[in-house]
PDB file of C-alpha atoms in Angstrom:
ATOM      1  CA  MET S   1      -0.456   0.317  -0.473  1.00 56.00           C
ATOM      2  CA  GLN S   2       1.407   3.789  -0.566  1.00 77.00           C
ATOM      3  CA  VAL S   3       2.055   6.033   1.681  1.00 66.00           C
ATOM      4  CA  GLU S   4      -0.588   8.473   0.341  1.00 68.00           C
ATOM      5  CA  ALA S   5      -3.485   5.934   0.491  1.00 72.00           C
ATOM      6  CA  LEU S   6      -2.344   4.387   4.515  1.00 70.00           C
ATOM      7  CA  LEU S   7      -2.676   8.560   5.287  1.00 66.00           C
ATOM      8  CA  GLU S   8      -5.749   9.080   3.639  1.00 70.00           C
ATOM      9  CA  ARG S   9      -7.112   5.728   6.036  1.00 72.00           C
ATOM     10  CA  ILE S  10      -6.086   7.085   8.932  1.00 71.00           C
ATOM     11  CA  GLY S  11      -7.320  10.558   8.828  1.00 70.00           C
ATOM     12  CA  VAL S  12      -6.202  13.187  11.129  1.00 71.00           C
ATOM     13  CA  GLY S  13      -5.589  12.669  14.457  1.00 74.00           C
ATOM     14  CA  PRO S  14      -4.459  14.181  18.145  1.00 79.00           C
ATOM     15  CA  THR S  15      -0.728  13.361  16.263  1.00 75.00           C
ATOM     16  CA  HIS S  16      -0.951  16.353  13.307  1.00 74.00           C
ATOM     17  CA  VAL S  17      -3.154  18.683  15.857  1.00 75.00           C
ATOM     18  CA  TRP S  18      -0.587  18.737  17.700  1.00 80.00           C
ATOM     19  CA  MET S  19       2.401  18.881  14.876  1.00 76.00           C
ATOM     20  CA  ILE S  20      -0.731  21.741  13.196  1.00 77.00           C
ATOM     21  CA  ILE S  21       0.075  23.472  16.376  1.00 79.00           C
ATOM     22  CA  ALA S  22       4.229  23.201  16.917  1.00 78.00           C
ATOM     23  CA  LEU S  23       4.869  23.673  13.178  1.00 79.00           C
ATOM     24  CA  SER S  24       2.834  27.305  13.578  1.00 79.00           C
ATOM     25  CA  LEU S  25       5.194  28.282  16.844  1.00 77.00           C
ATOM     26  CA  VAL S  26       8.069  27.495  13.964  1.00 78.00           C
ATOM     27  CA  GLU S  27       6.331  29.677  11.632  1.00 76.00           C
ATOM     28  CA  ILE S  28       6.308  32.796  14.561  1.00 76.00           C
ATOM     29  CA  ILE S  29       9.679  32.742  14.396  1.00 73.00           C
ATOM     30  CA  ASN S  30      10.127  33.015  11.581  1.00 71.00           C
ATOM     31  CA  GLY S  31       7.701  35.913  11.450  1.00 73.00           C
ATOM     32  CA  TYR S  32       9.810  36.926  14.438  1.00 68.00           C
ATOM     33  CA  LYS S  33      12.601  36.813  12.655  1.00 69.00           C
ATOM     34  CA  ILE S  34      11.799  38.321   8.991  1.00 69.00           C
ATOM     35  CA  VAL S  35      10.104  42.277  11.010  1.00 67.00           C
ATOM     36  CA  MET S  36      13.397  41.716  12.988  1.00 69.00           C
ATOM     37  CA  SER S  37      16.260  41.288   9.560  1.00 66.00           C
ATOM     38  CA  LYS S  38      13.668  44.337   8.207  1.00 63.00           C
ATOM     39  CA  LEU S  39      14.517  46.491  11.319  1.00 64.00           C
ATOM     40  CA  LEU S  40      18.252  45.426  11.431  1.00 66.00           C
ATOM     41  CA  SER S  41      18.900  47.578   8.167  1.00 64.00           C
ATOM     42  CA  TYR S  42      16.716  50.163  10.325  1.00 63.00           C
ATOM     43  CA  THR S  43      19.154  49.575  13.325  1.00 68.00           C
ATOM     44  CA  VAL S  44      22.289  49.271  11.530  1.00 67.00           C
ATOM     45  CA  SER S  45      22.236  52.557  10.161  1.00 69.00           C
ATOM     46  CA  LEU S  46      21.722  54.106  14.036  1.00 72.00           C
ATOM     47  CA  ILE S  47      24.142  52.196  15.078  1.00 72.00           C
ATOM     48  CA  SER S  48      26.585  52.339  12.290  1.00 74.00           C
ATOM     49  CA  PRO S  49      28.735  55.185  14.386  1.00 77.00           C
ATOM     50  CA  HIS S  50      29.247  53.704  17.734  1.00 76.00           C
ATOM     51  CA  LEU S  51      29.691  50.496  16.038  1.00 75.00           C
ATOM     52  CA  LYS S  52      32.001  51.769  13.672  1.00 77.00           C
ATOM     53  CA  GLU S  53      33.465  53.338  17.250  1.00 80.00           C
ATOM     54  CA  GLU S  54      34.170  50.156  18.966  1.00 80.00           C
ATOM     55  CA  TRP S  55      35.240  48.276  15.936  1.00 81.00           C
ATOM     56  CA  ALA S  56      37.889  50.296  14.562  1.00 80.00           C
ATOM     57  CA  LEU S  57      34.964  49.596  10.610  1.00 79.00           C
ATOM     58  CA  GLN S  58      34.834  51.332   7.901  1.00 78.00           C
ATOM     59  CA  GLU S  59      32.701  51.009   5.538  1.00 76.00           C
ATOM     60  CA  GLU S  60      32.194  47.277   6.482  1.00 77.00           C
ATOM     61  CA  VAL S  61      29.209  47.976   8.523  1.00 77.00           C
ATOM     62  CA  LYS S  62      26.856  48.184   5.837  1.00 75.00           C
ATOM     63  CA  HIS S  63      26.996  44.089   4.696  1.00 76.00           C
ATOM     64  CA  ILE S  64      25.382  42.673   8.462  1.00 80.00           C
ATOM     65  CA  PRO S  65      21.907  43.143   6.604  1.00 79.00           C
ATOM     66  CA  LEU S  66      23.725  41.253   3.711  1.00 85.00           C
ATOM     67  CA  ALA S  67      25.640  38.584   5.970  1.00 87.00           C
ATOM     68  CA  PHE S  68      22.168  37.206   7.636  1.00 86.00           C
ATOM     69  CA  TYR S  69      20.252  37.588   4.058  1.00 88.00           C
ATOM     70  CA  CYS S  70      23.142  35.025   2.535  1.00 92.00           C
ATOM     71  CA  GLY S  71      22.858  32.906   5.836  1.00 93.00           C
ATOM     72  CA  ILE S  72      18.803  32.662   4.971  1.00 91.00           C
ATOM     73  CA  ILE S  73      19.989  31.658   1.054  1.00 93.00           C
ATOM     74  CA  LEU S  74      22.692  28.999   1.999  1.00 95.00           C
ATOM     75  CA  GLY S  75      20.565  27.052   4.084  1.00 94.00           C
ATOM     76  CA  SER S  76      17.045  27.049   2.114  1.00 92.00           C
ATOM     77  CA  LEU S  77      19.778  25.161  -0.950  1.00 94.00           C
ATOM     78  CA  LEU S  78      21.608  22.536   1.738  1.00 93.00           C
ATOM     79  CA  ALA S  79      18.067  22.451   3.772  1.00 93.00           C
ATOM     80  CA  GLY S  80      16.579  19.349   1.012  1.00 90.00           C
ATOM     81  CA  SER S  81      19.833  17.622   1.330  1.00 92.00           C
ATOM     82  CA  ILE S  82      20.638  17.482   5.072  1.00 93.00           C
ATOM     83  CA  ALA S  83      17.101  16.291   5.320  1.00 92.00           C
ATOM     84  CA  ASN S  84      17.576  13.972   2.774  1.00 92.00           C
ATOM     85  CA  LEU S  85      20.413  12.421   5.432  1.00 94.00           C
ATOM     86  CA  SER S  86      18.443  13.238   8.506  1.00 93.00           C
ATOM     87  CA  GLY S  87      15.139  13.435   8.018  1.00 90.00           C
ATOM     88  CA  ARG S  88      12.598  15.700   8.342  1.00 88.00           C
ATOM     89  CA  LYS S  89      11.955  16.296  12.015  1.00 87.00           C
ATOM     90  CA  PHE S  90      15.787  16.289  12.953  1.00 93.00           C
ATOM     91  CA  THR S  91      16.702  18.752  10.357  1.00 93.00           C
ATOM     92  CA  LEU S  92      13.811  21.413  11.571  1.00 90.00           C
ATOM     93  CA  PHE S  93      15.392  21.201  14.872  1.00 91.00           C
ATOM     94  CA  PHE S  94      18.766  20.875  13.699  1.00 94.00           C
ATOM     95  CA  GLY S  95      17.859  24.809  12.200  1.00 93.00           C
ATOM     96  CA  GLN S  96      16.385  25.370  15.582  1.00 90.00           C
ATOM     97  CA  VAL S  97      19.553  25.178  17.137  1.00 93.00           C
ATOM     98  CA  LEU S  98      21.343  27.350  14.509  1.00 93.00           C
ATOM     99  CA  GLN S  99      18.988  29.924  15.302  1.00 89.00           C
ATOM    100  CA  VAL S 100      19.141  29.902  18.516  1.00 89.00           C
ATOM    101  CA  ILE S 101      22.878  29.884  18.793  1.00 93.00           C
ATOM    102  CA  GLY S 102      23.768  32.175  16.405  1.00 89.00           C
ATOM    103  CA  SER S 103      21.413  34.560  18.128  1.00 85.00           C
ATOM    104  CA  PHE S 104      23.447  33.916  21.324  1.00 88.00           C
ATOM    105  CA  SER S 105      26.285  34.554  20.092  1.00 90.00           C
ATOM    106  CA  MET S 106      25.935  37.163  17.792  1.00 84.00           C
ATOM    107  CA  VAL S 107      24.983  39.256  21.192  1.00 82.00           C
ATOM    108  CA  HIS S 108      28.056  38.409  23.065  1.00 88.00           C
ATOM    109  CA  SER S 109      30.594  38.953  19.869  1.00 85.00           C
ATOM    110  CA  THR S 110      33.183  41.068  20.500  1.00 87.00           C
ATOM    111  CA  ASN S 111      34.797  41.550  16.710  1.00 87.00           C
ATOM    112  CA  PHE S 112      32.823  42.187  13.274  1.00 86.00           C
ATOM    113  CA  ILE S 113      33.964  39.026  12.038  1.00 89.00           C
ATOM    114  CA  THR S 114      33.071  36.705  14.649  1.00 91.00           C
ATOM    115  CA  PHE S 115      29.477  39.014  14.509  1.00 87.00           C
ATOM    116  CA  LEU S 116      29.536  38.698  10.767  1.00 89.00           C
ATOM    117  CA  LEU S 117      29.423  34.925  11.078  1.00 93.00           C
ATOM    118  CA  THR S 118      27.050  34.425  13.577  1.00 92.00           C
ATOM    119  CA  LEU S 119      24.424  36.345  12.140  1.00 88.00           C
ATOM    120  CA  ILE S 120      25.148  34.195   8.374  1.00 93.00           C
ATOM    121  CA  LEU S 121      24.015  30.975  10.824  1.00 94.00           C
ATOM    122  CA  GLY S 122      21.826  32.662  12.255  1.00 90.00           C
ATOM    123  CA  GLY S 123      20.868  33.044   8.440  1.00 91.00           C
ATOM    124  CA  ILE S 124      21.725  29.763   7.794  1.00 95.00           C
ATOM    125  CA  GLY S 125      19.470  28.352  10.509  1.00 93.00           C
ATOM    126  CA  PHE S 126      16.351  31.016   9.765  1.00 89.00           C
ATOM    127  CA  GLY S 127      16.827  29.289   6.345  1.00 92.00           C
ATOM    128  CA  ILE S 128      16.520  25.783   6.762  1.00 93.00           C
ATOM    129  CA  THR S 129      13.741  26.401   9.807  1.00 90.00           C
ATOM    130  CA  LEU S 130      11.762  28.691   6.286  1.00 87.00           C
ATOM    131  CA  ILE S 131      11.818  25.213   4.489  1.00 88.00           C
ATOM    132  CA  MET S 132      11.579  22.229   6.556  1.00 88.00           C
ATOM    133  CA  ALA S 133       8.000  23.563   8.553  1.00 83.00           C
ATOM    134  CA  ASN S 134       6.215  23.982   5.177  1.00 82.00           C
ATOM    135  CA  THR S 135       8.146  20.591   3.901  1.00 83.00           C
ATOM    136  CA  LEU S 136       7.442  18.273   7.367  1.00 80.00           C
ATOM    137  CA  LEU S 137       3.598  19.241   7.976  1.00 78.00           C
ATOM    138  CA  SER S 138       2.377  18.201   3.764  1.00 79.00           C
ATOM    139  CA  GLU S 139       4.355  15.259   3.577  1.00 76.00           C
ATOM    140  CA  GLN S 140       2.558  14.220   6.846  1.00 75.00           C
ATOM    141  CA  MET S 141      -1.137  15.749   5.984  1.00 77.00           C
ATOM    142  CA  PRO S 142      -3.525  13.202   4.342  1.00 75.00           C
ATOM    143  CA  GLN S 143      -4.096  14.744   0.855  1.00 75.00           C
ATOM    144  CA  LYS S 144      -8.045  15.954   1.327  1.00 76.00           C
ATOM    145  CA  TYR S 145      -6.352  17.740   4.747  1.00 73.00           C
ATOM    146  CA  ARG S 146      -2.952  19.515   2.784  1.00 71.00           C
ATOM    147  CA  GLY S 147      -3.829  22.698   1.270  1.00 76.00           C
ATOM    148  CA  LYS S 148      -6.186  23.711   5.130  1.00 72.00           C
ATOM    149  CA  SER S 149      -3.388  22.425   6.962  1.00 71.00           C
ATOM    150  CA  LEU S 150      -0.357  24.598   5.303  1.00 69.00           C
ATOM    151  CA  LEU S 151      -2.953  28.007   5.038  1.00 69.00           C
ATOM    152  CA  PHE S 152      -2.965  27.614   8.239  1.00 68.00           C
ATOM    153  CA  ILE S 153       0.954  27.795   9.204  1.00 68.00           C
TER     154      ILE S 153
END
């Protein structure tokens, strides 16, 4: 029997509801990160004089938002390969862990290079979770409810 037929026969149960709730929380965090990345561009313009003075920078400050977006692209490209090797749930968890590590280490960075690398690390985690949340849910839901559940998150 094919997987699609099994999913249709099983239907939606409590596990699916918990999965929708958990993945909705992941997407809320992702939405927060998107808003914060937009604010990052604005914030950099406000704090750039302080960063230039603190870390003796010239024009390197303008690369801060770019580093995060490069991390997102890299994470999105790596997400499928990592998921094929280690599974969808592990990859989603791994992406969340990278986001947390990147965020906490970014706050404690002592130089500009460390700051950029941790920003890229957080972006990689964000790119992974951005892809994996929808993929994981769409693979686990019966076809009849797939569109509704993806619309919900």
